[in-house]
Amino acid sequence: MRCPFCGGPDTQVKDSRPSEDSSAIRRRRVCPDCGGRFTTFERVQLRELVVLKRSGKRVPFDRDKLQRSIDVALRKRTVDPERVERLVSGITRRLESGGEGEVTSEAIGEAVMEGLKGLDDVAYVRFASVYKNFREAQDFQDLLGTLGGRLEGEASLPEAEPAAPVPADDEVAPRRRRPARKQA
């Protein structure tokens, strides 16, 4: 493994252990030339996949690109990173074990949308808006309509209690002022 810091051709493995979900081997490495330390992950690859793009172009499948696109959809969302890793690994495994050496970008996009739908609704809408190339607000409304139907059966909101009567002006107590803050 080439050192990412100095480009040295040989690095030494200092520690190896399975990743959290046991889908990869995590290796801590050190470069004897510059002393730089870094981590690598070794994963099983069942077959070389080629992605057939909409334009007709064929490119090698890139797991990291899949991970980045899901991360963009999940940006600023509180989703456990382990669940995201399971999603990416599951999609990759499904594509590799599908029997085909060539997979369409549409199949990958649909698999990501299916996974995100179960993971986080906001991320699902974000990804779908880019993947399906939304052009107007009606596209969002149509997609949210399909989500709304799924969400309505899950939980219903409690009925609102009747509002308390508004007191007359002479019944309202004056507000107390807060003491002024000390400035540092």
PDB file of C-alpha atoms in Angstrom:
ATOM      1  CA  MET A   1       0.000   0.000   0.000  1.00  0.00           C
ATOM      2  CA  ARG A   2       1.426   3.343  -1.033  1.00  0.00           C
ATOM      3  CA  CYS A   3       1.766   6.021   1.677  1.00  0.00           C
ATOM      4  CA  PRO A   4      -0.724   8.884   1.142  1.00  0.00           C
ATOM      5  CA  PHE A   5       1.679  11.374   2.762  1.00  0.00           C
ATOM      6  CA  CYS A   6       5.053  10.792   1.099  1.00  0.00           C
ATOM      7  CA  GLY A   7       4.153   8.303  -1.650  1.00  0.00           C
ATOM      8  CA  GLY A   8       6.466   5.626  -0.226  1.00  0.00           C
ATOM      9  CA  PRO A   9       5.827   2.249  -1.904  1.00  0.00           C
ATOM     10  CA  ASP A  10       5.842   0.044   1.216  1.00  0.00           C
ATOM     11  CA  THR A  11       3.853   0.517   4.406  1.00  0.00           C
ATOM     12  CA  GLN A  12       3.631  -1.759   7.405  1.00  0.00           C
ATOM     13  CA  VAL A  13       0.418  -3.058   8.961  1.00  0.00           C
ATOM     14  CA  LYS A  14       0.450  -2.342  12.710  1.00  0.00           C
ATOM     15  CA  ASP A  15      -3.072  -3.493  13.633  1.00  0.00           C
ATOM     16  CA  SER A  16      -5.870  -5.431  11.883  1.00  0.00           C
ATOM     17  CA  ARG A  17      -9.393  -6.004  13.107  1.00  0.00           C
ATOM     18  CA  PRO A  18     -12.878  -6.439  11.643  1.00  0.00           C
ATOM     19  CA  SER A  19     -14.997  -3.320  11.195  1.00  0.00           C
ATOM     20  CA  GLU A  20     -18.079  -2.751  13.386  1.00  0.00           C
ATOM     21  CA  ASP A  21     -20.420  -4.624  11.040  1.00  0.00           C
ATOM     22  CA  SER A  22     -17.784  -7.231  10.053  1.00  0.00           C
ATOM     23  CA  SER A  23     -18.136  -6.313   6.384  1.00  0.00           C
ATOM     24  CA  ALA A  24     -14.525  -5.131   6.121  1.00  0.00           C
ATOM     25  CA  ILE A  25     -11.094  -5.462   7.695  1.00  0.00           C
ATOM     26  CA  ARG A  26      -9.757  -2.272   9.273  1.00  0.00           C
ATOM     27  CA  ARG A  27      -5.971  -1.956   9.076  1.00  0.00           C
ATOM     28  CA  ARG A  28      -3.798   0.645  10.837  1.00  0.00           C
ATOM     29  CA  ARG A  29      -0.670   1.262   8.780  1.00  0.00           C
ATOM     30  CA  VAL A  30       2.568   3.163   9.268  1.00  0.00           C
ATOM     31  CA  CYS A  31       5.056   4.372   6.670  1.00  0.00           C
ATOM     32  CA  PRO A  32       8.693   3.504   7.522  1.00  0.00           C
ATOM     33  CA  ASP A  33       9.947   6.427   5.388  1.00  0.00           C
ATOM     34  CA  CYS A  34       7.997   9.370   6.866  1.00  0.00           C
ATOM     35  CA  GLY A  35       6.398   7.817   9.970  1.00  0.00           C
ATOM     36  CA  GLY A  36       2.879   8.743   8.775  1.00  0.00           C
ATOM     37  CA  ARG A  37       0.003   6.661  10.139  1.00  0.00           C
ATOM     38  CA  PHE A  38      -3.260   5.987   8.323  1.00  0.00           C
ATOM     39  CA  THR A  39      -6.182   3.548   8.211  1.00  0.00           C
ATOM     40  CA  THR A  40      -7.321   1.392   5.310  1.00  0.00           C
ATOM     41  CA  PHE A  41     -10.380  -0.822   4.889  1.00  0.00           C
ATOM     42  CA  GLU A  42     -10.329  -4.082   2.959  1.00  0.00           C
ATOM     43  CA  ARG A  43     -13.672  -5.317   1.607  1.00  0.00           C
ATOM     44  CA  VAL A  44     -14.770  -8.376  -0.309  1.00  0.00           C
ATOM     45  CA  GLN A  45     -15.637  -7.612  -3.906  1.00  0.00           C
ATOM     46  CA  LEU A  46     -17.762 -10.321  -5.489  1.00  0.00           C
ATOM     47  CA  ARG A  47     -17.372  -9.062  -9.042  1.00  0.00           C
ATOM     48  CA  GLU A  48     -16.311  -6.070 -11.065  1.00  0.00           C
ATOM     49  CA  LEU A  49     -19.401  -4.006 -11.770  1.00  0.00           C
ATOM     50  CA  VAL A  50     -19.825  -1.615 -14.655  1.00  0.00           C
ATOM     51  CA  VAL A  51     -22.446   1.137 -14.451  1.00  0.00           C
ATOM     52  CA  LEU A  52     -24.381   1.951 -17.607  1.00  0.00           C
ATOM     53  CA  LYS A  53     -25.203   5.670 -17.449  1.00  0.00           C
ATOM     54  CA  ARG A  54     -28.240   7.316 -19.035  1.00  0.00           C
ATOM     55  CA  SER A  55     -25.940   8.798 -21.677  1.00  0.00           C
ATOM     56  CA  GLY A  56     -24.866   5.286 -22.715  1.00  0.00           C
ATOM     57  CA  LYS A  57     -21.414   5.691 -21.202  1.00  0.00           C
ATOM     58  CA  ARG A  58     -19.991   2.791 -19.151  1.00  0.00           C
ATOM     59  CA  VAL A  59     -17.980   3.509 -15.996  1.00  0.00           C
ATOM     60  CA  PRO A  60     -16.677   1.250 -13.199  1.00  0.00           C
ATOM     61  CA  PHE A  61     -18.872   1.058 -10.104  1.00  0.00           C
ATOM     62  CA  ASP A  62     -17.495   3.226  -7.283  1.00  0.00           C
ATOM     63  CA  ARG A  63     -18.667   2.371  -3.763  1.00  0.00           C
ATOM     64  CA  ASP A  64     -17.234   5.656  -2.460  1.00  0.00           C
ATOM     65  CA  LYS A  65     -19.363   7.645  -4.907  1.00  0.00           C
ATOM     66  CA  LEU A  66     -22.431   5.787  -3.665  1.00  0.00           C
ATOM     67  CA  GLN A  67     -21.433   6.596  -0.064  1.00  0.00           C
ATOM     68  CA  ARG A  68     -20.889  10.288  -0.903  1.00  0.00           C
ATOM     69  CA  SER A  69     -24.274  10.664  -2.606  1.00  0.00           C
ATOM     70  CA  ILE A  70     -26.044   9.127   0.391  1.00  0.00           C
ATOM     71  CA  ASP A  71     -24.011  11.331   2.754  1.00  0.00           C
ATOM     72  CA  VAL A  72     -25.075  14.435   0.801  1.00  0.00           C
ATOM     73  CA  ALA A  73     -28.741  13.464   1.129  1.00  0.00           C
ATOM     74  CA  LEU A  74     -28.252  12.847   4.867  1.00  0.00           C
ATOM     75  CA  ARG A  75     -26.296  16.039   5.556  1.00  0.00           C
ATOM     76  CA  LYS A  76     -27.318  17.599   8.899  1.00  0.00           C
ATOM     77  CA  ARG A  77     -29.685  14.695   9.635  1.00  0.00           C
ATOM     78  CA  THR A  78     -29.284  12.677  12.829  1.00  0.00           C
ATOM     79  CA  VAL A  79     -28.897   9.177  11.433  1.00  0.00           C
ATOM     80  CA  ASP A  80     -26.590   6.626  13.036  1.00  0.00           C
ATOM     81  CA  PRO A  81     -23.477   6.196  10.818  1.00  0.00           C
ATOM     82  CA  GLU A  82     -23.677   2.433  11.353  1.00  0.00           C
ATOM     83  CA  ARG A  83     -27.119   2.366   9.707  1.00  0.00           C
ATOM     84  CA  VAL A  84     -25.747   4.366   6.771  1.00  0.00           C
ATOM     85  CA  GLU A  85     -22.843   1.915   6.404  1.00  0.00           C
ATOM     86  CA  ARG A  86     -25.284  -1.017   6.459  1.00  0.00           C
ATOM     87  CA  LEU A  87     -27.341   0.677   3.742  1.00  0.00           C
ATOM     88  CA  VAL A  88     -24.309   1.239   1.492  1.00  0.00           C
ATOM     89  CA  SER A  89     -23.019  -2.305   2.087  1.00  0.00           C
ATOM     90  CA  GLY A  90     -26.453  -3.778   1.436  1.00  0.00           C
ATOM     91  CA  ILE A  91     -26.901  -1.915  -1.847  1.00  0.00           C
ATOM     92  CA  THR A  92     -23.378  -2.877  -2.969  1.00  0.00           C
ATOM     93  CA  ARG A  93     -23.886  -6.533  -2.043  1.00  0.00           C
ATOM     94  CA  ARG A  94     -27.260  -6.636  -3.819  1.00  0.00           C
ATOM     95  CA  LEU A  95     -25.733  -5.179  -6.982  1.00  0.00           C
ATOM     96  CA  GLU A  96     -22.721  -7.500  -6.927  1.00  0.00           C
ATOM     97  CA  SER A  97     -24.773 -10.623  -6.301  1.00  0.00           C
ATOM     98  CA  GLY A  98     -27.376  -9.712  -8.923  1.00  0.00           C
ATOM     99  CA  GLY A  99     -25.779 -11.935 -11.546  1.00  0.00           C
ATOM    100  CA  GLU A 100     -25.114  -9.117 -13.988  1.00  0.00           C
ATOM    101  CA  GLY A 101     -21.710  -7.577 -14.596  1.00  0.00           C
ATOM    102  CA  GLU A 102     -23.413  -4.423 -15.814  1.00  0.00           C
ATOM    103  CA  VAL A 103     -25.955  -2.432 -13.814  1.00  0.00           C
ATOM    104  CA  THR A 104     -27.884   0.662 -14.878  1.00  0.00           C
ATOM    105  CA  SER A 105     -27.599   3.939 -13.004  1.00  0.00           C
ATOM    106  CA  GLU A 106     -31.396   3.865 -12.713  1.00  0.00           C
ATOM    107  CA  ALA A 107     -31.234   0.582 -10.780  1.00  0.00           C
ATOM    108  CA  ILE A 108     -28.698   2.092  -8.390  1.00  0.00           C
ATOM    109  CA  GLY A 109     -30.795   5.243  -7.938  1.00  0.00           C
ATOM    110  CA  GLU A 110     -33.939   3.223  -7.234  1.00  0.00           C
ATOM    111  CA  ALA A 111     -32.066   1.081  -4.686  1.00  0.00           C
ATOM    112  CA  VAL A 112     -30.784   4.206  -2.925  1.00  0.00           C
ATOM    113  CA  MET A 113     -34.246   5.775  -2.890  1.00  0.00           C
ATOM    114  CA  GLU A 114     -35.744   2.583  -1.468  1.00  0.00           C
ATOM    115  CA  GLY A 115     -33.094   2.472   1.265  1.00  0.00           C
ATOM    116  CA  LEU A 116     -33.393   6.157   2.145  1.00  0.00           C
ATOM    117  CA  LYS A 117     -37.179   5.903   2.325  1.00  0.00           C
ATOM    118  CA  GLY A 118     -36.792   3.492   5.228  1.00  0.00           C
ATOM    119  CA  LEU A 119     -33.923   5.433   6.786  1.00  0.00           C
ATOM    120  CA  ASP A 120     -34.948   9.129   6.720  1.00  0.00           C
ATOM    121  CA  ASP A 121     -37.842  10.818   4.918  1.00  0.00           C
ATOM    122  CA  VAL A 122     -36.056  14.155   4.463  1.00  0.00           C
ATOM    123  CA  ALA A 123     -33.003  12.466   2.942  1.00  0.00           C
ATOM    124  CA  TYR A 124     -35.328  10.494   0.677  1.00  0.00           C
ATOM    125  CA  VAL A 125     -36.960  13.684  -0.620  1.00  0.00           C
ATOM    126  CA  ARG A 126     -33.551  15.375  -1.083  1.00  0.00           C
ATOM    127  CA  PHE A 127     -32.147  12.445  -3.058  1.00  0.00           C
ATOM    128  CA  ALA A 128     -35.321  11.997  -5.106  1.00  0.00           C
ATOM    129  CA  SER A 129     -35.394  15.685  -6.048  1.00  0.00           C
ATOM    130  CA  VAL A 130     -31.929  15.425  -7.594  1.00  0.00           C
ATOM    131  CA  TYR A 131     -32.284  11.891  -8.978  1.00  0.00           C
ATOM    132  CA  LYS A 132     -35.650  12.577 -10.622  1.00  0.00           C
ATOM    133  CA  ASN A 133     -34.533  16.061 -11.680  1.00  0.00           C
ATOM    134  CA  PHE A 134     -37.412  17.998 -10.117  1.00  0.00           C
ATOM    135  CA  ARG A 135     -38.182  21.208 -12.000  1.00  0.00           C
ATOM    136  CA  GLU A 136     -41.152  22.674 -10.126  1.00  0.00           C
ATOM    137  CA  ALA A 137     -42.888  22.633  -6.754  1.00  0.00           C
ATOM    138  CA  GLN A 138     -45.576  20.254  -8.049  1.00  0.00           C
ATOM    139  CA  ASP A 139     -42.913  17.519  -8.336  1.00  0.00           C
ATOM    140  CA  PHE A 140     -42.197  17.849  -4.609  1.00  0.00           C
ATOM    141  CA  GLN A 141     -45.891  17.907  -3.803  1.00  0.00           C
ATOM    142  CA  ASP A 142     -46.478  14.683  -5.747  1.00  0.00           C
ATOM    143  CA  LEU A 143     -43.590  12.930  -3.979  1.00  0.00           C
ATOM    144  CA  LEU A 144     -44.707  14.176  -0.570  1.00  0.00           C
ATOM    145  CA  GLY A 145     -48.206  12.912  -1.350  1.00  0.00           C
ATOM    146  CA  THR A 146     -46.835   9.377  -1.646  1.00  0.00           C
ATOM    147  CA  LEU A 147     -44.944   9.805   1.639  1.00  0.00           C
ATOM    148  CA  GLY A 148     -47.964  11.371   3.340  1.00  0.00           C
ATOM    149  CA  GLY A 149     -50.106   8.338   2.569  1.00  0.00           C
ATOM    150  CA  ARG A 150     -47.494   6.087   4.161  1.00  0.00           C
ATOM    151  CA  LEU A 151     -47.112   8.319   7.215  1.00  0.00           C
ATOM    152  CA  GLU A 152     -50.860   8.749   7.875  1.00  0.00           C
ATOM    153  CA  GLY A 153     -51.253   5.073   8.750  1.00  0.00           C
ATOM    154  CA  GLU A 154     -48.298   5.110  11.169  1.00  0.00           C
ATOM    155  CA  ALA A 155     -49.490   7.617  13.740  1.00  0.00           C
ATOM    156  CA  SER A 156     -52.348  10.022  14.135  1.00  0.00           C
ATOM    157  CA  LEU A 157     -52.004  13.323  15.869  1.00  0.00           C
ATOM    158  CA  PRO A 158     -54.000  13.763  19.075  1.00  0.00           C
ATOM    159  CA  GLU A 159     -57.030  15.965  18.772  1.00  0.00           C
ATOM    160  CA  ALA A 160     -56.419  19.565  19.742  1.00  0.00           C
ATOM    161  CA  GLU A 161     -57.945  20.682  23.020  1.00  0.00           C
ATOM    162  CA  PRO A 162     -60.282  23.661  22.875  1.00  0.00           C
ATOM    163  CA  ALA A 163     -58.473  26.929  23.370  1.00  0.00           C
ATOM    164  CA  ALA A 164     -58.728  28.627  26.754  1.00  0.00           C
ATOM    165  CA  PRO A 165     -60.818  31.818  26.784  1.00  0.00           C
ATOM    166  CA  VAL A 166     -58.815  34.988  26.266  1.00  0.00           C
ATOM    167  CA  PRO A 167     -58.856  37.198  29.414  1.00  0.00           C
ATOM    168  CA  ALA A 168     -60.106  40.749  29.225  1.00  0.00           C
ATOM    169  CA  ASP A 169     -57.522  43.571  29.320  1.00  0.00           C
ATOM    170  CA  ASP A 170     -58.160  44.353  33.002  1.00  0.00           C
ATOM    171  CA  GLU A 171     -57.606  40.677  33.953  1.00  0.00           C
ATOM    172  CA  VAL A 172     -54.111  40.438  32.459  1.00  0.00           C
ATOM    173  CA  ALA A 173     -51.339  40.713  35.041  1.00  0.00           C
ATOM    174  CA  PRO A 174     -48.458  43.015  34.160  1.00  0.00           C
ATOM    175  CA  ARG A 175     -45.280  41.258  33.002  1.00  0.00           C
ATOM    176  CA  ARG A 176     -42.263  41.247  35.235  1.00  0.00           C
ATOM    177  CA  ARG A 177     -39.118  42.614  33.708  1.00  0.00           C
ATOM    178  CA  ARG A 178     -35.991  40.531  33.673  1.00  0.00           C
ATOM    179  CA  PRO A 179     -32.929  42.087  35.272  1.00  0.00           C
ATOM    180  CA  ALA A 180     -30.471  43.504  32.763  1.00  0.00           C
ATOM    181  CA  ARG A 181     -27.600  41.236  31.804  1.00  0.00           C
ATOM    182  CA  LYS A 182     -24.153  42.114  32.930  1.00  0.00           C
ATOM    183  CA  GLN A 183     -21.807  42.732  30.057  1.00  0.00           C
ATOM    184  CA  ALA A 184     -18.348  41.249  30.245  1.00  0.00           C
TER     185      ALA A 184
END
